[in-house]
Amino acid sequence: MIPLKKQYEADVAVIGGGIAGLMAAIAAADKGARVVLLDKANTKRSGAGATGNDHFLCWIPEKHGDISVVYNEFMDSQNATSNDTPLVMRFLETSPKIVNMWNDWGINMKPTGDFHFEGHAYPGRPRIFLKYDGHNQKKVLTEQAKKRGVQILNHAPVLEMFRNEEGVSGVLALDVSGDEPSFIMVHAKAVVAATGYVSRLFTTDPTPSQMFNTNMCPSGTGDSIAQAWRIGTYLVNMEKTYRHAGPRFLARCGKATWIGVYRYPDGRPVGPFITKPDVETGDMTSDVWSSAFTDLKLSGRGPAYMDCSGASREDLEHMRWAMKCEGLTALLDYMDKEGIDPGRHAVEFGQYEANLVTNGIEIDINGESNVRGLFAAGDMMGNISGDIGAAAVYGWIAGHHAADYQHLALDEGMPAQAGERMAFYSAIYERKTGASWQEANFALQQIMTEYADCGPHRVRSDTMLSAGIKYLGDLRRKMEKELYASDAHELMRAAEVINLLDLGQALMVSARERKESRGRHIRSDYTFTNPLLRDKFLRVWQENGEVKMAWRDRLI
Amino acid sequence: MPPVINTEACLGCGICADVCPLQVFRHNKVTDKVPEVKRPYECWHCNACVLDCPAHAIELRLPLTHMLLYVDADTLKPRDLPAR
Ligand SMILES: Cc1cc2nc3c(=O)[nH]c(=O)nc-3n(C[C@H](O)[C@H](O)[C@H](O)COP(=O)(O)OP(=O)(O)OC[C@H]3O[C@@H](n4cnc5c(N)ncnc54)[C@H](O)[C@@H]3O)c2cc1C
Ligand code: SF4
Ligand code: SF4
């Protein structure tokens, strides 16, 4: 049995020290809570915001005037298909305070001297993305958390959450700081889950042989969504998979930082918005017509290029600076080394594989799930999107409310399920041979991509999804018997695949239930978009080992 | 191999192994000076190790699979196709 070496007691345990997790920890500590934060890597450089970001969705009253200006623009954007309106309003209302906090702490929210909004915008319409310099954001937030006495446990991926009759009661983590694994238990009165985006569920689109070439950090495998699912938490919008786009073959977010025009090989612009590079708007084409790159390829009219050659020298310099704020220094170094100059060269763009980012744990206005004391924040929120802005703001909101449970008594006993789960993970480590995590992850990706991929040009159907669900069950049984890990790192990866499998199942049952085509969810057996389902969200959860589902109205 | 360490310049501080979000490096401070690039296929090319190495001893090498596809921008124009 892998030994349990450390135990902690906390008012609030935070899972994941990304943008949302660090903000939650800071807010909870500000209210006097004892906070333990666990991260899979090191909070200084972990997650999707590791080396920077540069566009922060927010409302700045003196720039926008009424909040509805930002709300309307946001609801028209690429990922707004999963938004409950009251949550969006709370996010936007709270955003000026958070932006100012970040600025005071030393994350430069006014790199041009004042609040300036640019990129991700339509010509002639309001702009809602604040241009900022996030290159140091993780270090600053880590410092702020430490200053408030937050205990940060790095290299401590969480494996499970536990609940008792009243609510959430703690988490089990793995110490992966050395080769030998050991367990860590954190007893807590409230838990904020903030493990970010879900990568590695579908076959990597640009590079099928390179599983870690993903647009967001591949250490994000939706761990806490799956852990929450296993204790009966409601998940929502799981069928709404998303596909991002960007340069090929190096997969990376940050497309809005490129100041150029998407063009056909014959030079015509792909979209209707701009004909020459515009630093204020960027080219919105890929935000609106996200399948453009795939459409062009499959129709034989592609590939599509990002052409910045018409930008002024000054704008190209600005773009280079912005790419550093955005954390794209590896891309810049590579381009410099290879002599790729955006002023002269057009870079091919393409769509990446499907991911989960506007789906996950269903929260209320305070960030709390249906399980008492279990909060979720960031990319894993199921009913509000908004990337870095929403992660920062809702992280703070969730931490603020999680701290309210500090007056409860701590459940100090070992959670009822802890022994069984520790034995489960220990068995993987004690097995001497079997299936590696890579083998299991590729097997899962094959099934997901073949039976549950989303559009464009891929369809779902009742028979395909039913077959996929059956095959996932078969894979699960094999994994339970055969998965093996030779060190702590491999055991962490094996646990990730187990989580991804749970999410694959939740995704497939949801996709089967949504009997219409909508956006990227294309059903060959229900080819129409049903207006009656427009504002309906599908909730899924587990109860006594059975999957349950219910439709609800989107909150307006 | 994605990160390449200049073993002469490396100070053996272990920062790269500590900050790497994917545990690409393995560093046993007692037995090794220079960290081992143990899991190159798990590198995300985030550049954190390059940025944080106090000795500037790390360079990233992008695998051929990750090559950036590009053309001269002035070739983006209608082509003269042979008459049918
Ligand atoms: C290159 C790039 C550029 C981007 N630019 C922008 C931009 O300009 N504007 C914008 O709005 N968005 C941008 N994004 C997206 C933005 O970074 C994310 O939306 C944001 O970071 C989400 O925050 P989060 O806290 O939900 O997740 P993350 O910041 O990804 O944090 C998740 C954390 O959870 C940890 N973790 C994962 N699993 C576990 C586990 N089992 N136990 C413990 N810890 C765990 C990870 O180590 C990580 O620290 C960009 C993303 C990338 C990759
Ligand atoms: S951070 Fe640089 S100096 Fe320190 S161990 Fe790594 S390579 Fe060596
Ligand atoms: S580039 Fe990032 S993922 Fe790759 S070794 Fe360096 S820190 Fe790790």
XYZ file of C-alpha atoms and ligand atoms in Angstrom:
709
model
C 0.000 0.000 0.000
C 1.272 3.466 -0.825
C 1.810 5.172 2.555
C -0.263 8.107 3.783
C 2.531 10.419 4.892
C 0.930 13.793 5.514
C -2.394 15.076 6.767
C -3.589 18.682 6.885
C -6.590 20.445 8.343
C -8.069 23.396 6.518
C -11.116 25.592 6.420
C -10.820 25.713 2.650
C -8.895 23.328 0.402
C -8.250 24.628 -3.107
C -7.569 22.133 -5.898
C -5.381 23.708 -8.575
C -3.199 26.790 -8.306
C -4.037 28.280 -11.675
C -5.644 31.667 -12.087
C -8.964 30.713 -10.476
C -7.451 28.612 -7.694
C -4.974 31.277 -6.600
C -7.691 33.941 -6.623
C -9.951 31.666 -4.552
C -7.183 31.055 -2.042
C -6.478 34.780 -1.773
C -10.141 35.669 -1.219
C -10.679 32.928 1.375
C -7.532 33.879 3.265
C -8.637 37.507 3.237
C -11.706 36.417 5.183
C -9.558 34.730 7.794
C -9.870 31.148 6.570
C -7.036 28.646 6.892
C -6.340 27.701 3.283
C -4.416 24.768 1.838
C -3.911 24.898 -1.935
C -2.724 21.844 -3.851
C -1.234 22.058 -7.316
C -0.217 19.350 -9.731
C 2.924 21.300 -10.636
C 4.242 24.593 -9.239
C 1.820 27.500 -8.968
C 4.487 29.881 -10.235
C 4.330 28.309 -13.679
C 1.351 25.979 -13.891
C -1.792 25.883 -16.011
C -2.955 27.777 -19.049
C -1.779 31.129 -17.697
C 1.736 29.833 -16.921
C 3.800 32.277 -18.911
C 1.181 34.947 -19.555
C -2.083 36.066 -21.138
C -2.975 39.400 -22.713
C -6.750 39.784 -23.135
C -8.938 40.149 -20.015
C -12.685 40.260 -20.541
C -14.132 42.813 -18.132
C -16.365 45.809 -17.599
C -14.673 49.116 -16.838
C -17.546 51.555 -16.214
C -15.641 54.689 -17.209
C -14.753 53.134 -20.570
C -17.934 51.225 -21.441
C -20.687 53.111 -19.702
C -23.538 50.743 -19.025
C -22.750 47.117 -18.189
C -25.150 45.940 -20.901
C -22.624 47.074 -23.517
C -20.186 44.419 -22.345
C -22.886 41.847 -21.631
C -24.335 42.012 -25.139
C -20.955 41.793 -26.814
C -19.910 38.875 -24.607
C -23.097 36.920 -25.294
C -22.318 37.209 -29.028
C -18.885 35.650 -28.598
C -17.522 32.229 -29.482
C -18.018 30.496 -26.148
C -21.151 32.114 -24.810
C -23.337 29.071 -25.464
C -23.224 27.923 -21.857
C -23.860 31.121 -19.940
C -26.434 31.639 -17.203
C -27.127 35.366 -17.282
C -27.117 36.057 -13.513
C -23.636 34.553 -13.283
C -22.400 36.640 -16.198
C -23.765 39.780 -14.525
C -22.093 38.925 -11.223
C -18.829 38.298 -13.069
C -18.981 41.591 -14.942
C -20.088 43.599 -11.898
C -17.197 42.242 -9.856
C -14.625 42.558 -12.647
C -13.542 46.220 -12.140
C -12.574 45.465 -8.560
C -10.462 42.466 -9.573
C -8.791 44.328 -12.435
C -7.774 47.091 -10.039
C -6.555 44.555 -7.489
C -4.330 42.906 -10.090
C -2.993 46.260 -11.170
C -2.148 47.194 -7.564
C -0.353 43.890 -7.054
C 1.929 44.465 -10.033
C 0.213 42.761 -12.963
C 0.195 45.561 -15.481
C -3.440 46.116 -16.500
C -2.600 49.459 -18.116
C 0.484 48.732 -20.182
C -0.251 51.713 -22.421
C -0.818 54.017 -19.449
C -4.595 53.670 -19.283
C -7.198 50.922 -19.603
C -7.192 50.049 -23.274
C -9.427 47.513 -24.989
C -8.319 45.798 -28.196
C -8.635 42.545 -30.132
C -11.468 39.978 -30.365
C -13.674 42.784 -31.719
C -15.912 43.585 -34.670
C -15.172 46.780 -36.590
C -17.409 49.563 -35.315
C -18.594 47.657 -32.257
C -17.627 48.011 -28.569
C -14.471 46.313 -27.384
C -14.594 44.201 -24.233
C -11.135 42.651 -23.954
C -8.742 44.670 -21.844
C -5.209 44.524 -23.222
C -2.879 43.692 -20.342
C 0.569 42.320 -19.674
C 0.185 38.988 -17.896
C 3.711 37.651 -18.292
C 4.276 37.697 -14.494
C 0.708 36.888 -13.387
C 1.393 33.479 -11.851
C 4.345 34.698 -9.820
C 2.433 37.731 -8.565
C -0.644 35.709 -7.564
C 1.515 33.075 -5.865
C 3.247 35.809 -3.859
C -0.092 37.358 -2.888
C -1.415 33.976 -1.716
C 1.719 33.273 0.324
C 1.601 36.722 1.864
C -1.817 35.862 3.260
C -0.591 32.627 4.800
C -2.013 30.249 2.203
C -0.216 26.940 2.501
C 0.765 25.897 -1.021
C 1.523 22.242 -1.674
C 3.215 21.956 -5.062
C 3.644 18.680 -6.943
C 0.579 17.373 -5.137
C -2.104 16.425 -7.689
C -5.463 15.707 -6.099
C -6.790 12.218 -6.784
C -10.201 12.264 -5.090
C -12.687 14.437 -3.228
C -14.770 13.103 -0.369
C -18.149 13.954 1.069
C -20.118 12.938 4.106
C -23.860 13.267 4.641
C -23.711 17.036 4.983
C -21.295 17.982 2.276
C -17.737 17.932 1.061
C -15.212 16.819 3.686
C -11.749 16.722 2.143
C -9.420 15.631 -0.610
C -6.827 12.937 -1.201
C -3.687 13.888 -3.113
C -0.529 12.210 -4.334
C 2.939 13.463 -3.532
C 4.798 13.358 -6.858
C 7.833 15.376 -5.799
C 10.011 12.252 -5.944
C 9.884 8.859 -7.667
C 8.198 7.130 -4.713
C 4.538 8.096 -4.376
C 2.861 8.807 -1.050
C -0.619 10.023 -0.165
C -1.594 13.370 1.327
C -4.967 13.886 3.015
C -6.480 17.320 3.493
C -9.529 17.469 5.787
C -11.528 20.552 4.871
C -14.835 22.283 5.529
C -15.082 23.607 1.986
C -13.310 22.795 -1.274
C -12.769 25.009 -4.320
C -12.164 22.909 -7.433
C -10.147 24.765 -10.066
C -8.226 22.335 -12.266
C -8.879 24.213 -15.517
C -9.387 23.118 -19.077
C -9.710 19.507 -20.305
C -7.077 18.451 -22.849
C -6.108 14.986 -24.080
C -9.642 13.605 -24.409
C -9.612 13.538 -28.236
C -6.793 12.618 -30.634
C -4.476 15.616 -30.956
C -5.498 17.182 -34.235
C -2.338 18.779 -35.564
C -0.015 15.969 -34.437
C -1.640 12.604 -33.698
C 1.733 11.178 -32.621
C 2.320 13.966 -30.069
C -0.329 13.867 -27.377
C 1.095 16.848 -25.491
C 0.960 19.288 -28.419
C -2.295 20.882 -27.272
C -3.487 24.479 -27.410
C -3.960 24.643 -23.628
C -1.624 23.062 -21.064
C -1.852 19.264 -21.408
C -1.624 18.803 -17.648
C -5.258 19.948 -17.591
C -7.264 16.748 -17.730
C -10.409 17.868 -15.951
C -9.414 16.032 -12.795
C -11.722 17.823 -10.411
C -14.681 17.675 -12.770
C -14.327 13.894 -12.749
C -13.712 13.777 -9.001
C -16.834 15.855 -8.428
C -18.794 13.603 -10.791
C -17.776 10.584 -8.716
C -19.335 12.115 -5.595
C -22.621 13.037 -7.239
C -22.016 16.639 -8.287
C -24.095 18.056 -11.135
C -22.241 18.573 -14.412
C -23.787 20.683 -17.133
C -23.396 21.356 -20.868
C -21.070 18.387 -21.222
C -22.065 17.787 -24.864
C -20.903 21.272 -25.936
C -17.349 20.449 -26.939
C -15.218 23.284 -28.263
C -12.462 23.401 -30.901
C -9.903 26.177 -30.787
C -7.710 27.312 -33.674
C -4.205 28.632 -34.096
C -0.876 28.116 -35.797
C 0.027 24.792 -37.321
C 1.721 22.472 -36.371
C 2.661 23.989 -32.997
C -0.669 24.046 -31.180
C -1.162 27.166 -29.090
C -3.886 29.524 -27.933
C -3.454 33.236 -28.433
C -4.811 33.676 -31.942
C -6.224 37.111 -31.120
C -2.729 38.416 -30.464
C -1.788 38.050 -34.143
C -2.376 41.308 -35.990
C -3.202 40.123 -39.457
C -5.847 38.955 -41.900
C -6.891 35.351 -42.498
C -6.428 34.754 -46.215
C -7.073 32.116 -48.839
C -3.995 31.038 -50.813
C -5.136 33.424 -53.559
C -4.913 36.335 -51.146
C -8.625 36.938 -50.651
C -9.644 37.474 -47.034
C -11.424 34.451 -45.548
C -13.858 36.577 -43.558
C -15.898 39.707 -44.108
C -14.496 41.856 -41.312
C -11.184 43.339 -42.439
C -9.028 43.483 -45.562
C -5.847 44.730 -43.916
C -4.416 44.168 -40.433
C -6.170 46.163 -37.732
C -4.568 46.317 -34.319
C -7.780 47.481 -32.626
C -10.052 44.640 -33.751
C -7.862 41.777 -34.933
C -9.584 39.481 -37.433
C -12.767 38.170 -35.804
C -13.296 35.588 -38.539
C -11.958 32.651 -36.546
C -13.992 33.616 -33.457
C -17.219 33.656 -35.424
C -16.577 31.032 -38.067
C -14.430 28.724 -35.994
C -14.710 25.900 -38.490
C -13.301 28.077 -41.295
C -9.888 26.425 -41.283
C -11.324 22.918 -41.472
C -13.954 23.951 -44.017
C -11.275 25.407 -46.274
C -9.132 22.316 -46.081
C -11.897 19.827 -46.674
C -13.270 21.819 -49.591
C -9.816 21.888 -51.175
C -9.774 25.698 -51.108
C -7.311 25.984 -48.270
C -5.113 26.168 -46.444
C -5.867 29.390 -44.607
C -3.046 31.711 -43.653
C -2.604 34.371 -41.020
C -1.065 37.206 -43.013
C 0.407 40.073 -40.990
C 2.486 41.429 -43.856
C 0.290 44.505 -44.351
C 0.801 45.680 -40.765
C 2.989 48.703 -40.101
C 6.395 48.241 -38.498
C 4.982 49.793 -35.352
C 2.064 47.344 -35.270
C 4.408 44.412 -35.824
C 6.522 45.600 -32.892
C 3.342 45.906 -30.822
C 2.392 42.357 -31.756
C 5.792 41.057 -30.726
C 5.478 42.784 -27.374
C 1.918 41.464 -26.937
C 3.073 37.924 -27.689
C 5.481 38.195 -24.777
C 2.666 39.380 -22.480
C 0.637 36.431 -23.794
C 3.295 33.884 -22.886
C 4.168 33.016 -26.466
C 7.929 33.333 -26.012
C 8.622 29.761 -27.158
C 6.848 30.536 -30.420
C 8.767 33.797 -30.842
C 12.124 32.133 -30.145
C 11.310 29.438 -32.668
C 10.276 31.913 -35.344
C 13.435 33.940 -34.771
C 15.592 30.841 -35.035
C 13.888 29.673 -38.211
C 13.851 33.131 -39.778
C 10.053 33.269 -39.851
C 9.125 36.937 -39.931
C 5.406 37.783 -39.649
C 6.125 40.931 -41.635
C 7.068 38.796 -44.653
C 5.721 35.337 -44.011
C 2.161 34.090 -43.679
C 1.666 31.296 -41.138
C -0.859 28.531 -41.717
C -3.643 28.331 -39.143
C -5.820 25.335 -38.394
C -8.375 23.978 -35.992
C -7.375 21.861 -33.031
C -9.075 18.805 -31.578
C -12.176 19.003 -29.411
C -11.848 19.996 -25.781
C -13.993 20.767 -22.774
C -13.924 24.395 -21.688
C -17.502 25.627 -21.552
C -18.650 22.556 -19.714
C -18.160 21.117 -16.270
C -19.432 21.661 -12.756
C -22.731 23.493 -12.450
C -22.450 26.352 -9.982
C -24.784 28.836 -8.377
C -24.263 32.577 -8.241
C -21.696 32.127 -5.440
C -19.719 29.475 -7.253
C -21.119 26.603 -5.157
C -22.241 23.270 -6.597
C -25.150 21.072 -5.459
C -22.791 19.440 -2.933
C -22.609 21.633 0.108
C -19.229 23.331 0.443
C -17.983 22.223 -2.972
C -17.239 25.246 -5.167
C -15.868 25.336 -8.709
C -14.119 28.129 -10.573
C -12.318 28.837 -13.820
C -12.418 26.956 -17.086
C -14.167 24.043 -15.385
C -17.340 25.995 -14.581
C -20.164 24.449 -16.592
C -22.522 27.380 -16.862
C -20.320 30.420 -17.443
C -17.385 30.972 -19.784
C -15.010 33.919 -19.982
C -11.493 32.502 -19.841
C -8.949 34.439 -17.807
C -11.384 37.173 -16.771
C -14.030 34.784 -15.489
C -11.384 32.528 -13.918
C -9.923 35.440 -11.946
C -13.256 36.950 -10.930
C -15.205 33.773 -10.207
C -12.176 32.298 -8.468
C -12.282 35.236 -6.110
C -16.084 34.963 -5.656
C -15.896 31.210 -4.955
C -13.087 31.611 -2.413
C -14.935 34.447 -0.727
C -18.038 32.293 -0.167
C -16.145 29.075 0.606
C -14.615 30.905 3.576
C -18.105 31.257 5.072
C -17.948 27.589 6.093
C -15.013 28.202 8.418
C -17.334 28.289 11.439
C -18.344 24.638 10.882
C -16.674 21.841 12.814
C -14.072 19.898 10.871
C -14.783 16.251 10.082
C -11.487 14.887 11.315
C -12.150 11.189 10.809
C -10.945 9.403 7.715
C -13.597 9.738 4.996
C -15.536 6.507 4.527
C -14.369 6.040 0.943
C -10.707 6.922 1.572
C -9.451 3.399 2.275
C -11.007 1.948 -0.843
C -9.632 4.728 -3.072
C -6.139 4.473 -1.611
C -6.209 0.722 -2.247
C -7.386 1.351 -5.818
C -4.457 3.672 -6.637
C -1.990 1.511 -4.738
C -2.963 -1.504 -6.855
C -1.951 0.389 -10.017
C 1.460 1.083 -8.523
C 1.926 -2.421 -7.141
C 1.194 -4.130 -10.467
C 4.451 -5.092 -12.102
C 3.358 -5.101 -15.734
C 0.287 -4.103 -17.706
C -1.031 -1.139 -19.640
C 0.907 2.118 -19.411
C -0.996 5.375 -19.005
C 0.001 6.345 -22.569
C -1.561 3.182 -23.934
C -4.774 3.835 -21.994
C -4.896 7.506 -22.981
C -4.465 6.719 -26.699
C -7.120 3.995 -26.464
C -9.526 6.477 -24.898
C -8.758 9.131 -27.521
C -9.459 6.630 -30.287
C -12.897 5.851 -28.924
C -13.758 9.498 -28.258
C -12.623 10.690 -31.679
C -14.346 7.903 -33.548
C -17.674 7.894 -31.682
C -18.174 11.297 -30.101
C -16.225 13.888 -32.060
C -17.910 17.178 -32.833
C -18.241 19.248 -35.956
C -17.364 20.514 -38.394
C -17.623 17.501 -40.656
C -17.997 14.929 -37.891
C -21.404 13.696 -36.797
C -22.805 12.129 -33.685
C -25.792 9.805 -33.593
C -27.694 7.594 -31.221
C -26.161 4.392 -32.580
C -22.611 5.758 -32.682
C -22.818 7.203 -29.178
C -24.440 4.062 -27.781
C -21.626 2.011 -29.271
C -19.077 4.477 -27.869
C -20.583 4.256 -24.382
C -20.373 0.461 -24.525
C -16.716 0.594 -25.642
C -15.821 3.065 -22.899
C -17.263 0.594 -20.399
C -15.106 -2.173 -21.874
C -12.031 0.059 -21.724
C -12.802 0.962 -18.124
C -12.903 -2.686 -17.052
C -9.619 -3.388 -18.824
C -7.982 -0.328 -17.311
C -9.107 -1.330 -13.842
C -7.407 -4.690 -14.288
C -4.341 -3.683 -16.256
C -3.278 -0.065 -15.667
C 0.167 0.044 -14.176
C 2.575 2.766 -13.095
C 6.227 2.386 -12.178
C 6.666 5.683 -10.330
C 4.742 8.578 -8.815
C 4.702 10.512 -12.093
C 3.191 7.628 -14.031
C 0.623 7.077 -11.305
C -0.438 10.725 -11.622
C -0.803 10.275 -15.386
C -2.769 7.035 -14.885
C -5.163 8.886 -12.574
C -5.573 11.541 -15.266
C -6.677 8.923 -17.789
C -9.183 7.520 -15.306
C -10.600 11.042 -14.939
C -10.722 11.563 -18.688
C -12.632 8.312 -19.061
C -15.292 9.526 -16.620
C -15.594 12.789 -18.531
C -15.846 10.912 -21.820
C -18.759 8.965 -20.413
C -20.530 12.076 -19.112
C -19.966 13.723 -22.488
C -21.337 10.800 -24.485
C -24.497 10.327 -22.424
C -25.192 14.059 -22.676
C -24.545 14.139 -26.419
C -26.921 11.225 -26.900
C -29.637 13.011 -24.970
C -29.431 16.291 -26.931
C -31.567 15.209 -29.861
C -30.883 18.108 -32.197
C -27.950 19.674 -34.023
C -26.614 22.863 -32.502
C -23.270 24.524 -33.233
C -20.560 21.913 -33.198
C -22.930 19.249 -31.850
C -24.031 17.759 -35.167
C -26.433 14.820 -35.052
C -26.927 12.811 -38.231
C -30.215 11.495 -36.805
C -31.491 14.940 -35.721
C -30.133 17.294 -38.349
C -32.222 20.314 -37.366
C -31.744 22.890 -34.622
C -34.735 22.741 -32.316
C -35.718 26.228 -31.096
C -37.351 24.631 -28.046
C -33.928 23.471 -26.893
C -32.179 26.799 -27.412
C -32.179 27.895 -23.813
C -32.133 24.416 -22.299
C -29.139 23.155 -20.370
C -28.618 19.443 -19.792
C -27.495 18.433 -16.326
C -25.935 14.986 -15.660
C -24.879 13.360 -12.425
C -24.357 10.000 -10.765
C -26.543 8.585 -8.027
C -25.872 5.170 -6.507
C -23.727 4.254 -9.486
C -26.384 5.222 -12.013
C -26.220 8.115 -14.461
C -29.105 10.590 -14.106
C -30.066 13.429 -16.410
C -32.366 16.425 -16.287
C -33.056 19.395 -18.531
C -33.307 22.848 -17.061
C -33.922 26.312 -18.436
C -30.962 28.607 -18.919
C -31.175 31.290 -16.248
C -32.031 34.583 -17.890
C 14.473 16.360 -27.375
C 12.578 19.498 -26.401
C 14.624 21.164 -23.644
C 18.356 20.900 -24.215
C 20.556 21.743 -21.232
C 24.002 23.175 -21.696
C 25.643 20.978 -19.084
C 28.679 23.239 -18.731
C 26.607 26.303 -17.925
C 24.096 24.503 -15.652
C 24.414 25.381 -11.962
C 22.446 22.363 -10.781
C 19.899 24.517 -8.954
C 16.912 22.384 -10.009
C 14.625 25.330 -10.748
C 13.734 23.957 -14.179
C 12.590 20.666 -12.661
C 10.627 22.494 -9.986
C 8.703 24.822 -12.302
C 8.100 22.533 -15.289
C 4.328 21.941 -15.352
C 4.740 18.544 -17.006
C 7.622 17.014 -15.009
C 9.757 16.694 -18.112
C 12.887 16.829 -15.937
C 13.976 14.520 -13.170
C 16.437 15.982 -10.725
C 17.902 14.159 -7.791
C 19.728 16.923 -5.969
C 21.821 14.462 -3.990
C 23.133 12.383 -6.859
C 22.965 14.580 -9.983
C 24.112 18.047 -10.782
C 22.420 18.458 -14.153
C 18.757 17.459 -14.339
C 17.873 14.595 -16.647
C 15.456 15.349 -19.495
C 13.479 12.263 -18.642
C 10.142 12.743 -20.406
C 10.740 14.804 -23.555
C 7.452 13.702 -25.098
C 5.518 15.379 -22.305
C 6.988 18.825 -23.017
C 4.399 21.467 -23.878
C 7.022 23.979 -25.029
C 5.709 26.567 -22.599
C 9.213 28.020 -22.163
C 8.956 28.266 -18.360
C 12.251 26.427 -17.871
C 14.015 28.664 -20.392
C 12.639 31.831 -18.795
C 13.436 30.804 -15.214
C 16.870 29.197 -15.603
C 19.267 31.561 -13.805
C 22.191 30.422 -15.975
C 20.348 30.714 -19.314
C 21.458 27.145 -19.855
C 18.301 25.788 -21.514
C 17.275 25.965 -25.124
C 14.076 24.506 -26.519
C 14.245 22.401 -29.615
C 10.890 21.957 -31.277
C 10.454 18.458 -32.726
C 9.925 18.210 -36.489
C 6.298 17.264 -35.826
C 5.771 20.767 -34.393
C 7.281 22.690 -37.326
C 5.513 25.906 -38.197
C 4.006 25.939 -41.687
C 4.483 29.193 -43.554
C 4.866 30.727 -47.003
C 6.179 34.012 -48.323
C 3.280 36.397 -47.862
C 3.643 37.762 -51.371
C 2.825 34.332 -52.808
C -0.746 34.768 -51.555
C -2.229 35.773 -54.876
C -4.243 34.179 -57.680
C -2.343 31.497 -59.505
C -2.097 31.203 -63.257
C -3.604 27.804 -63.757
C -3.015 26.002 -67.045
C -5.957 26.464 -69.435
C -8.220 23.449 -69.527
C -1.076 30.521 -24.644
C -2.390 30.869 -24.023
C -2.878 32.151 -24.133
C -4.096 32.506 -23.572
N -4.508 33.796 -23.657
C -5.653 34.185 -23.085
C -6.040 35.542 -23.116
O -5.329 36.398 -23.613
N -7.229 35.869 -22.559
C -8.025 34.937 -21.953
O -9.094 35.307 -21.475
N -7.656 33.651 -21.853
C -6.481 33.249 -22.408
N -6.084 31.942 -22.297
C -6.901 31.046 -21.480
C -6.633 31.274 -19.974
O -5.283 31.113 -19.707
C -7.467 30.292 -19.150
O -8.826 30.490 -19.442
C -7.257 30.472 -17.631
O -5.917 30.285 -17.276
C -8.145 29.518 -16.871
O -7.842 29.539 -15.502
P -8.105 28.274 -14.581
O -7.714 28.678 -13.225
O -9.448 27.747 -14.836
O -7.109 27.165 -15.125
P -5.517 27.155 -15.177
O -4.965 28.516 -15.059
O -5.157 26.336 -16.363
O -5.125 26.373 -13.859
C -5.411 25.045 -13.604
C -4.488 24.595 -12.502
O -4.908 23.350 -11.979
C -3.771 22.557 -11.708
N -4.238 21.175 -11.667
C -4.732 20.431 -12.675
N -5.097 19.222 -12.220
C -4.857 19.216 -10.895
C -5.034 18.256 -9.854
N -5.549 17.045 -10.092
N -4.666 18.592 -8.594
C -4.132 19.804 -8.325
N -3.937 20.740 -9.272
C -4.297 20.444 -10.530
C -2.801 22.899 -12.800
O -1.480 22.583 -12.452
C -3.051 24.406 -12.937
O -2.229 25.124 -12.057
C -4.875 31.538 -22.880
C -4.397 30.245 -22.771
C -3.170 29.896 -23.324
C -2.679 28.500 -23.177
S 17.405 25.855 -14.023
Fe 19.206 25.999 -15.341
S 20.918 26.068 -13.937
Fe 19.176 25.338 -12.745
S 19.308 23.082 -12.926
Fe 17.984 23.766 -14.591
S 19.368 23.998 -16.327
Fe 20.645 23.923 -14.517
S 9.171 24.067 -22.026
Fe 7.704 23.928 -20.355
S 6.953 21.823 -20.493
Fe 8.828 21.888 -21.706
S 10.436 21.276 -20.297
Fe 10.348 23.529 -20.244
S 8.998 23.967 -18.520
Fe 8.677 21.820 -19.059
